């Protein structure tokens, strides 16, 4: 059944697909699974995070085009398909008090209307599994939280022929997962492995901030073995050169340590219409051969 399996990953901005679940997607592509990334916004208001490119007038003036080209390159590296939902990046508001969100941005859209755009794509692609963000957005960026909201509405509505009849024939996805790759157990394991080898860890400050947030631990249900695709993940991430410094913290953990200490990417099963046993090692558990 593998050649019939389809996975949709719903993300807020270009680059999110390469930092969250990219090795998983590359693994499934290698197995013949059809994988589609749905990108909600163009990333127009994302800061240029690579210090080597900051202040470049062409990039600043043409950021939408630049980020679209970066997405094309990452898509080719991962071997996935990709579609834009067409919404405008909300930006990450900063300050106290926080400024209002920009008029017309993704986070200010009507949730049901924006979900209809995703429903249309679900009905066209017919995914068996969808990945998205949890209710906190993974981190509280307004576009990530909005991505969660429309994904939850669309998952349920896509299979209901009375909802969004203009969006095509009903199709019901069978499972929905939250990306949980940035989880505390993984971070602690890598941090301790680096220190045990006498190496510097980039995670010390992260772990201190984790204590400050006092966020409840998420339930990790699914551990997808995909270490053979970590290099592809990193290559796709580096393709988003305005967002990622190739000499930055993302890449400070030696690859052999990553593969040895934590060779999986993690997910939280949020909705399932099939029987499955937890923990899982496959997003399609309960679907394959059924």
mmCIF file of C-alpha atoms in Angstrom:
data_model
loop_
_atom_site.group_PDB
_atom_site.id
_atom_site.type_symbol
_atom_site.label_atom_id
_atom_site.label_comp_id
_atom_site.label_asym_id
_atom_site.label_seq_id
_atom_site.Cartn_x
_atom_site.Cartn_y
_atom_site.Cartn_z
ATOM 1 C CA UNK A 1 0.000 0.000 0.000
ATOM 2 C CA UNK A 2 3.035 2.274 0.325
ATOM 3 C CA UNK A 3 2.655 3.778 -3.138
ATOM 4 C CA UNK A 4 -0.829 4.931 -2.128
ATOM 5 C CA UNK A 5 0.134 6.504 1.170
ATOM 6 C CA UNK A 6 0.029 10.297 1.378
ATOM 7 C CA UNK A 7 1.321 12.654 4.063
ATOM 8 C CA UNK A 8 0.520 16.371 4.372
ATOM 9 C CA UNK A 9 2.637 18.625 6.587
ATOM 10 C CA UNK A 10 0.963 21.963 7.383
ATOM 11 C CA UNK A 11 3.424 24.742 8.240
ATOM 12 C CA UNK A 12 3.225 28.453 8.943
ATOM 13 C CA UNK A 13 6.232 29.807 7.014
ATOM 14 C CA UNK A 14 8.845 28.723 4.492
ATOM 15 C CA UNK A 15 11.690 27.163 6.550
ATOM 16 C CA UNK A 16 9.328 25.593 9.133
ATOM 17 C CA UNK A 17 9.099 22.449 7.003
ATOM 18 C CA UNK A 18 12.888 22.077 7.164
ATOM 19 C CA UNK A 19 13.234 22.626 10.916
ATOM 20 C CA UNK A 20 10.267 20.467 11.967
ATOM 21 C CA UNK A 21 9.909 16.917 10.689
ATOM 22 C CA UNK A 22 12.121 17.287 7.606
ATOM 23 C CA UNK A 23 14.036 14.038 8.123
ATOM 24 C CA UNK A 24 10.723 12.219 8.604
ATOM 25 C CA UNK A 25 9.421 13.573 5.303
ATOM 26 C CA UNK A 26 12.625 12.669 3.463
ATOM 27 C CA UNK A 27 12.446 9.143 4.902
ATOM 28 C CA UNK A 28 8.887 8.660 3.703
ATOM 29 C CA UNK A 29 9.691 10.092 0.266
ATOM 30 C CA UNK A 30 12.477 7.484 -0.006
ATOM 31 C CA UNK A 31 9.873 4.790 0.694
ATOM 32 C CA UNK A 32 7.580 6.009 -2.072
ATOM 33 C CA UNK A 33 5.126 7.939 0.103
ATOM 34 C CA UNK A 34 3.600 11.022 -1.545
ATOM 35 C CA UNK A 35 4.410 14.020 0.686
ATOM 36 C CA UNK A 36 2.944 17.518 0.382
ATOM 37 C CA UNK A 37 3.959 20.582 2.399
ATOM 38 C CA UNK A 38 1.178 23.155 2.808
ATOM 39 C CA UNK A 39 2.773 26.530 3.614
ATOM 40 C CA UNK A 40 0.265 28.991 5.063
ATOM 41 C CA UNK A 41 2.183 32.243 4.506
ATOM 42 C CA UNK A 42 4.996 33.605 2.368
ATOM 43 C CA UNK A 43 7.166 34.527 5.339
ATOM 44 C CA UNK A 44 7.204 38.160 4.201
ATOM 45 C CA UNK A 45 7.632 39.600 7.695
ATOM 46 C CA UNK A 46 10.226 37.159 8.926
ATOM 47 C CA UNK A 47 13.416 38.805 10.152
ATOM 48 C CA UNK A 48 16.619 38.120 8.230
ATOM 49 C CA UNK A 49 18.281 35.950 10.850
ATOM 50 C CA UNK A 50 21.495 35.106 8.992
ATOM 51 C CA UNK A 51 23.939 37.851 10.030
ATOM 52 C CA UNK A 52 25.836 37.420 6.752
ATOM 53 C CA UNK A 53 22.785 38.609 4.788
ATOM 54 C CA UNK A 54 21.478 41.322 7.094
ATOM 55 C CA UNK A 55 21.409 44.764 5.506
ATOM 56 C CA UNK A 56 21.330 43.420 1.941
ATOM 57 C CA UNK A 57 19.056 45.927 0.126
ATOM 58 C CA UNK A 58 17.966 43.454 -2.580
ATOM 59 C CA UNK A 59 16.872 40.858 -0.022
ATOM 60 C CA UNK A 60 15.069 43.450 2.082
ATOM 61 C CA UNK A 61 13.189 44.789 -0.939
ATOM 62 C CA UNK A 62 12.380 41.404 -2.485
ATOM 63 C CA UNK A 63 11.995 39.252 0.638
ATOM 64 C CA UNK A 64 8.832 37.538 -0.644
ATOM 65 C CA UNK A 65 10.540 36.394 -3.857
ATOM 66 C CA UNK A 66 13.736 35.436 -2.040
ATOM 67 C CA UNK A 67 11.927 33.260 0.467
ATOM 68 C CA UNK A 68 9.865 31.627 -2.296
ATOM 69 C CA UNK A 69 13.079 30.674 -4.114
ATOM 70 C CA UNK A 70 14.523 29.301 -0.883
ATOM 71 C CA UNK A 71 11.381 27.204 -0.487
ATOM 72 C CA UNK A 72 11.778 25.853 -4.019
ATOM 73 C CA UNK A 73 15.332 24.773 -3.233
ATOM 74 C CA UNK A 74 14.379 23.119 0.069
ATOM 75 C CA UNK A 75 11.460 21.342 -1.612
ATOM 76 C CA UNK A 76 13.793 19.860 -4.221
ATOM 77 C CA UNK A 77 16.254 18.716 -1.557
ATOM 78 C CA UNK A 78 13.535 16.995 0.491
ATOM 79 C CA UNK A 79 11.811 15.527 -2.555
ATOM 80 C CA UNK A 80 8.388 16.759 -1.466
ATOM 81 C CA UNK A 81 5.592 18.619 -3.191
ATOM 82 C CA UNK A 82 4.623 22.047 -1.865
ATOM 83 C CA UNK A 83 1.661 24.402 -2.100
ATOM 84 C CA UNK A 84 1.120 27.928 -0.765
ATOM 85 C CA UNK A 85 -2.136 28.705 1.026
ATOM 86 C CA UNK A 86 -1.533 32.335 0.082
ATOM 87 C CA UNK A 87 -1.810 34.191 3.384
ATOM 88 C CA UNK A 88 0.406 37.067 4.509
ATOM 89 C CA UNK A 89 2.905 36.583 7.330
ATOM 90 C CA UNK A 90 1.768 38.199 10.597
ATOM 91 C CA UNK A 91 5.264 38.837 11.921
ATOM 92 C CA UNK A 92 6.267 38.200 15.525
ATOM 93 C CA UNK A 93 5.053 41.129 17.652
ATOM 94 C CA UNK A 94 7.578 42.364 20.191
ATOM 95 C CA UNK A 95 7.356 44.903 22.993
ATOM 96 C CA UNK A 96 5.357 45.584 26.146
ATOM 97 C CA UNK A 97 2.558 46.086 25.472
ATOM 98 C CA UNK A 98 2.608 44.082 22.256
ATOM 99 C CA UNK A 99 1.722 46.087 19.136
ATOM 100 C CA UNK A 100 -1.394 45.132 17.156
ATOM 101 C CA UNK A 101 -1.017 42.604 14.361
ATOM 102 C CA UNK A 102 -0.838 44.007 10.810
ATOM 103 C CA UNK A 103 -4.154 44.393 9.026
ATOM 104 C CA UNK A 104 -4.941 41.531 6.653
ATOM 105 C CA UNK A 105 -2.338 39.157 8.077
ATOM 106 C CA UNK A 106 -2.851 35.402 8.464
ATOM 107 C CA UNK A 107 -3.420 35.448 12.228
ATOM 108 C CA UNK A 108 -6.335 37.898 11.838
ATOM 109 C CA UNK A 109 -8.208 35.831 9.259
ATOM 110 C CA UNK A 110 -11.520 34.218 10.111
ATOM 111 C CA UNK A 111 -10.582 30.707 11.252
ATOM 112 C CA UNK A 112 -13.425 28.968 9.412
ATOM 113 C CA UNK A 113 -12.735 30.819 6.180
ATOM 114 C CA UNK A 114 -9.002 30.116 6.300
ATOM 115 C CA UNK A 115 -9.710 26.472 7.147
ATOM 116 C CA UNK A 116 -11.721 26.275 3.938
ATOM 117 C CA UNK A 117 -8.563 26.971 1.935
ATOM 118 C CA UNK A 118 -6.855 24.052 3.671
ATOM 119 C CA UNK A 119 -9.918 21.824 3.242
ATOM 120 C CA UNK A 120 -9.726 22.364 -0.527
ATOM 121 C CA UNK A 121 -6.090 21.275 -0.551
ATOM 122 C CA UNK A 122 -6.837 18.245 1.644
ATOM 123 C CA UNK A 123 -9.619 17.146 -0.673
ATOM 124 C CA UNK A 124 -7.372 17.552 -3.712
ATOM 125 C CA UNK A 125 -4.340 15.741 -2.258
ATOM 126 C CA UNK A 126 -6.235 13.194 -0.131
ATOM 127 C CA UNK A 127 -3.697 12.692 2.683
ATOM 128 C CA UNK A 128 -4.006 9.763 5.059
ATOM 129 C CA UNK A 129 -1.961 11.604 7.699
ATOM 130 C CA UNK A 130 -1.569 15.308 8.532
ATOM 131 C CA UNK A 131 1.096 16.893 10.732
ATOM 132 C CA UNK A 132 0.703 20.359 12.230
ATOM 133 C CA UNK A 133 1.432 22.299 15.465
ATOM 134 C CA UNK A 134 -0.098 21.988 18.919
ATOM 135 C CA UNK A 135 -2.323 24.630 20.515
ATOM 136 C CA UNK A 136 0.755 26.599 21.592
ATOM 137 C CA UNK A 137 2.045 26.646 18.031
ATOM 138 C CA UNK A 138 5.186 24.841 19.140
ATOM 139 C CA UNK A 139 6.148 28.336 20.248
ATOM 140 C CA UNK A 140 3.681 31.214 20.523
ATOM 141 C CA UNK A 141 4.075 32.853 17.125
ATOM 142 C CA UNK A 142 0.620 34.056 16.002
ATOM 143 C CA UNK A 143 0.974 32.298 12.630
ATOM 144 C CA UNK A 144 1.867 28.995 14.283
ATOM 145 C CA UNK A 145 -1.152 29.213 16.563
ATOM 146 C CA UNK A 146 -3.368 30.070 13.595
ATOM 147 C CA UNK A 147 -1.919 27.101 11.698
ATOM 148 C CA UNK A 148 -3.012 24.861 14.564
ATOM 149 C CA UNK A 149 -6.509 26.340 14.574
ATOM 150 C CA UNK A 150 -7.194 25.914 10.859
ATOM 151 C CA UNK A 151 -5.635 22.428 10.818
ATOM 152 C CA UNK A 152 -7.982 21.206 13.540
ATOM 153 C CA UNK A 153 -11.052 22.618 11.798
ATOM 154 C CA UNK A 154 -9.959 21.321 8.398
ATOM 155 C CA UNK A 155 -9.180 17.795 9.620
ATOM 156 C CA UNK A 156 -12.751 17.345 10.824
ATOM 157 C CA UNK A 157 -14.458 19.290 8.047
ATOM 158 C CA UNK A 158 -12.650 17.742 5.070
ATOM 159 C CA UNK A 159 -14.540 14.464 5.502
ATOM 160 C CA UNK A 160 -17.957 16.102 5.909
ATOM 161 C CA UNK A 161 -19.678 16.594 2.536
ATOM 162 C CA UNK A 162 -21.957 19.232 4.057
ATOM 163 C CA UNK A 163 -18.970 21.415 5.035
ATOM 164 C CA UNK A 164 -17.317 23.546 2.361
ATOM 165 C CA UNK A 165 -19.215 21.897 -0.528
ATOM 166 C CA UNK A 166 -17.460 24.246 -2.963
ATOM 167 C CA UNK A 167 -14.069 22.766 -1.942
ATOM 168 C CA UNK A 168 -14.551 19.436 -3.725
ATOM 169 C CA UNK A 169 -15.571 15.897 -2.804
ATOM 170 C CA UNK A 170 -15.168 14.969 0.859
ATOM 171 C CA UNK A 171 -11.983 13.208 2.012
ATOM 172 C CA UNK A 172 -11.342 12.185 5.605
ATOM 173 C CA UNK A 173 -7.705 12.008 6.770
ATOM 174 C CA UNK A 174 -7.171 9.205 9.279
ATOM 175 C CA UNK A 175 -4.571 10.629 11.686
ATOM 176 C CA UNK A 176 -3.368 14.037 12.827
ATOM 177 C CA UNK A 177 -0.108 14.668 14.657
ATOM 178 C CA UNK A 178 1.559 17.599 16.362
ATOM 179 C CA UNK A 179 5.236 18.140 15.593
ATOM 180 C CA UNK A 180 7.156 17.816 18.877
ATOM 181 C CA UNK A 181 10.756 17.692 17.682
ATOM 182 C CA UNK A 182 11.825 20.422 20.100
ATOM 183 C CA UNK A 183 11.130 18.378 23.201
ATOM 184 C CA UNK A 184 12.838 18.347 26.572
ATOM 185 C CA UNK A 185 13.921 14.647 26.640
ATOM 186 C CA UNK A 186 15.769 15.043 23.318
ATOM 187 C CA UNK A 187 17.378 18.309 24.395
ATOM 188 C CA UNK A 188 18.525 16.863 27.735
ATOM 189 C CA UNK A 189 19.909 13.718 26.077
ATOM 190 C CA UNK A 190 21.972 15.667 23.546
ATOM 191 C CA UNK A 191 23.104 18.190 26.171
ATOM 192 C CA UNK A 192 24.335 15.469 28.522
ATOM 193 C CA UNK A 193 25.974 13.512 25.695
ATOM 194 C CA UNK A 194 27.969 16.557 24.628
ATOM 195 C CA UNK A 195 29.114 17.334 28.174
ATOM 196 C CA UNK A 196 30.061 13.688 28.772
ATOM 197 C CA UNK A 197 32.350 13.866 25.754
ATOM 198 C CA UNK A 198 33.936 17.085 26.974
ATOM 199 C CA UNK A 199 32.240 19.168 24.280
ATOM 200 C CA UNK A 200 30.420 22.459 24.569
ATOM 201 C CA UNK A 201 26.631 22.241 24.486
ATOM 202 C CA UNK A 202 24.412 24.849 22.809
ATOM 203 C CA UNK A 203 21.475 23.720 24.956
ATOM 204 C CA UNK A 204 22.391 25.069 28.386
ATOM 205 C CA UNK A 205 20.444 28.319 27.987
ATOM 206 C CA UNK A 206 17.525 26.475 26.379
ATOM 207 C CA UNK A 207 17.192 24.220 29.398
ATOM 208 C CA UNK A 208 17.341 27.180 31.788
ATOM 209 C CA UNK A 209 14.602 28.965 29.821
ATOM 210 C CA UNK A 210 12.549 25.775 29.884
ATOM 211 C CA UNK A 211 12.448 26.037 33.676
ATOM 212 C CA UNK A 212 11.223 29.637 33.435
ATOM 213 C CA UNK A 213 8.349 28.770 31.078
ATOM 214 C CA UNK A 214 6.997 26.088 33.420
ATOM 215 C CA UNK A 215 5.209 24.535 30.466
ATOM 216 C CA UNK A 216 3.659 21.133 30.920
ATOM 217 C CA UNK A 217 5.547 18.335 29.208
ATOM 218 C CA UNK A 218 3.912 17.160 25.996
ATOM 219 C CA UNK A 219 3.062 13.506 25.484
ATOM 220 C CA UNK A 220 5.402 12.047 22.882
ATOM 221 C CA UNK A 221 3.562 9.159 21.243
ATOM 222 C CA UNK A 222 5.489 8.560 18.051
ATOM 223 C CA UNK A 223 9.232 8.242 17.447
ATOM 224 C CA UNK A 224 10.082 7.991 13.740
ATOM 225 C CA UNK A 225 13.587 6.546 13.093
ATOM 226 C CA UNK A 226 15.065 8.836 10.443
ATOM 227 C CA UNK A 227 18.727 9.451 11.298
ATOM 228 C CA UNK A 228 19.799 8.392 7.797
ATOM 229 C CA UNK A 229 18.095 11.581 6.595
ATOM 230 C CA UNK A 230 19.530 14.087 9.092
ATOM 231 C CA UNK A 231 22.015 15.345 6.482
ATOM 232 C CA UNK A 232 19.171 15.980 4.019
ATOM 233 C CA UNK A 233 17.270 17.799 6.767
ATOM 234 C CA UNK A 234 20.233 20.071 7.413
ATOM 235 C CA UNK A 235 20.815 20.716 3.717
ATOM 236 C CA UNK A 236 17.157 21.736 3.297
ATOM 237 C CA UNK A 237 17.386 24.001 6.334
ATOM 238 C CA UNK A 238 20.517 25.712 5.010
ATOM 239 C CA UNK A 239 18.640 26.381 1.745
ATOM 240 C CA UNK A 240 16.601 28.897 3.752
ATOM 241 C CA UNK A 241 19.692 31.075 3.909
ATOM 242 C CA UNK A 242 17.926 34.269 5.008
ATOM 243 C CA UNK A 243 16.659 32.446 8.089
ATOM 244 C CA UNK A 244 19.494 30.096 8.981
ATOM 245 C CA UNK A 245 23.141 30.822 9.726
ATOM 246 C CA UNK A 246 25.083 27.715 8.596
ATOM 247 C CA UNK A 247 27.614 28.501 11.322
ATOM 248 C CA UNK A 248 24.922 28.933 13.983
ATOM 249 C CA UNK A 249 23.621 26.865 16.865
ATOM 250 C CA UNK A 250 21.454 24.601 14.723
ATOM 251 C CA UNK A 251 24.532 22.730 13.542
ATOM 252 C CA UNK A 252 26.768 22.619 16.616
ATOM 253 C CA UNK A 253 25.992 19.038 17.604
ATOM 254 C CA UNK A 254 28.233 16.631 15.638
ATOM 255 C CA UNK A 255 26.199 14.441 13.318
ATOM 256 C CA UNK A 256 27.547 11.170 14.705
ATOM 257 C CA UNK A 257 26.411 12.166 18.201
ATOM 258 C CA UNK A 258 22.947 13.117 16.951
ATOM 259 C CA UNK A 259 22.550 9.768 15.209
ATOM 260 C CA UNK A 260 23.802 7.772 18.162
ATOM 261 C CA UNK A 261 22.015 9.599 20.984
ATOM 262 C CA UNK A 262 18.685 10.583 19.415
ATOM 263 C CA UNK A 263 18.023 9.014 15.976
ATOM 264 C CA UNK A 264 14.314 9.853 15.787
ATOM 265 C CA UNK A 265 11.882 12.724 15.238
ATOM 266 C CA UNK A 266 8.979 12.959 17.634
ATOM 267 C CA UNK A 267 5.251 13.556 17.311
ATOM 268 C CA UNK A 268 2.165 13.690 19.472
ATOM 269 C CA UNK A 269 -0.841 11.799 18.131
ATOM 270 C CA UNK A 270 -3.747 14.246 18.477
ATOM 271 C CA UNK A 271 -6.498 12.543 16.445
ATOM 272 C CA UNK A 272 -6.812 9.018 15.094
ATOM 273 C CA UNK A 273 -9.667 7.286 13.321
ATOM 274 C CA UNK A 274 -7.772 3.977 13.216
ATOM 275 C CA UNK A 275 -6.622 1.601 15.938
ATOM 276 C CA UNK A 276 -2.960 1.936 16.870
ATOM 277 C CA UNK A 277 -0.736 0.969 19.790
ATOM 278 C CA UNK A 278 1.387 3.581 21.542
ATOM 279 C CA UNK A 279 4.213 4.303 21.374
ATOM 280 C CA UNK A 280 4.504 4.170 17.577
ATOM 281 C CA UNK A 281 7.483 4.303 15.235
ATOM 282 C CA UNK A 282 5.479 5.098 12.106
ATOM 283 C CA UNK A 283 3.018 7.909 11.303
ATOM 284 C CA UNK A 284 1.098 5.382 9.210
ATOM 285 C CA UNK A 285 0.752 2.808 12.014
ATOM 286 C CA UNK A 286 -2.770 1.382 11.832
ATOM 287 C CA UNK A 287 -3.128 2.513 8.211
ATOM 288 C CA UNK A 288 -0.597 0.382 6.328
ATOM 289 C CA UNK A 289 -2.099 -2.799 4.922
ATOM 290 C CA UNK A 290 -5.560 -1.970 6.305
#
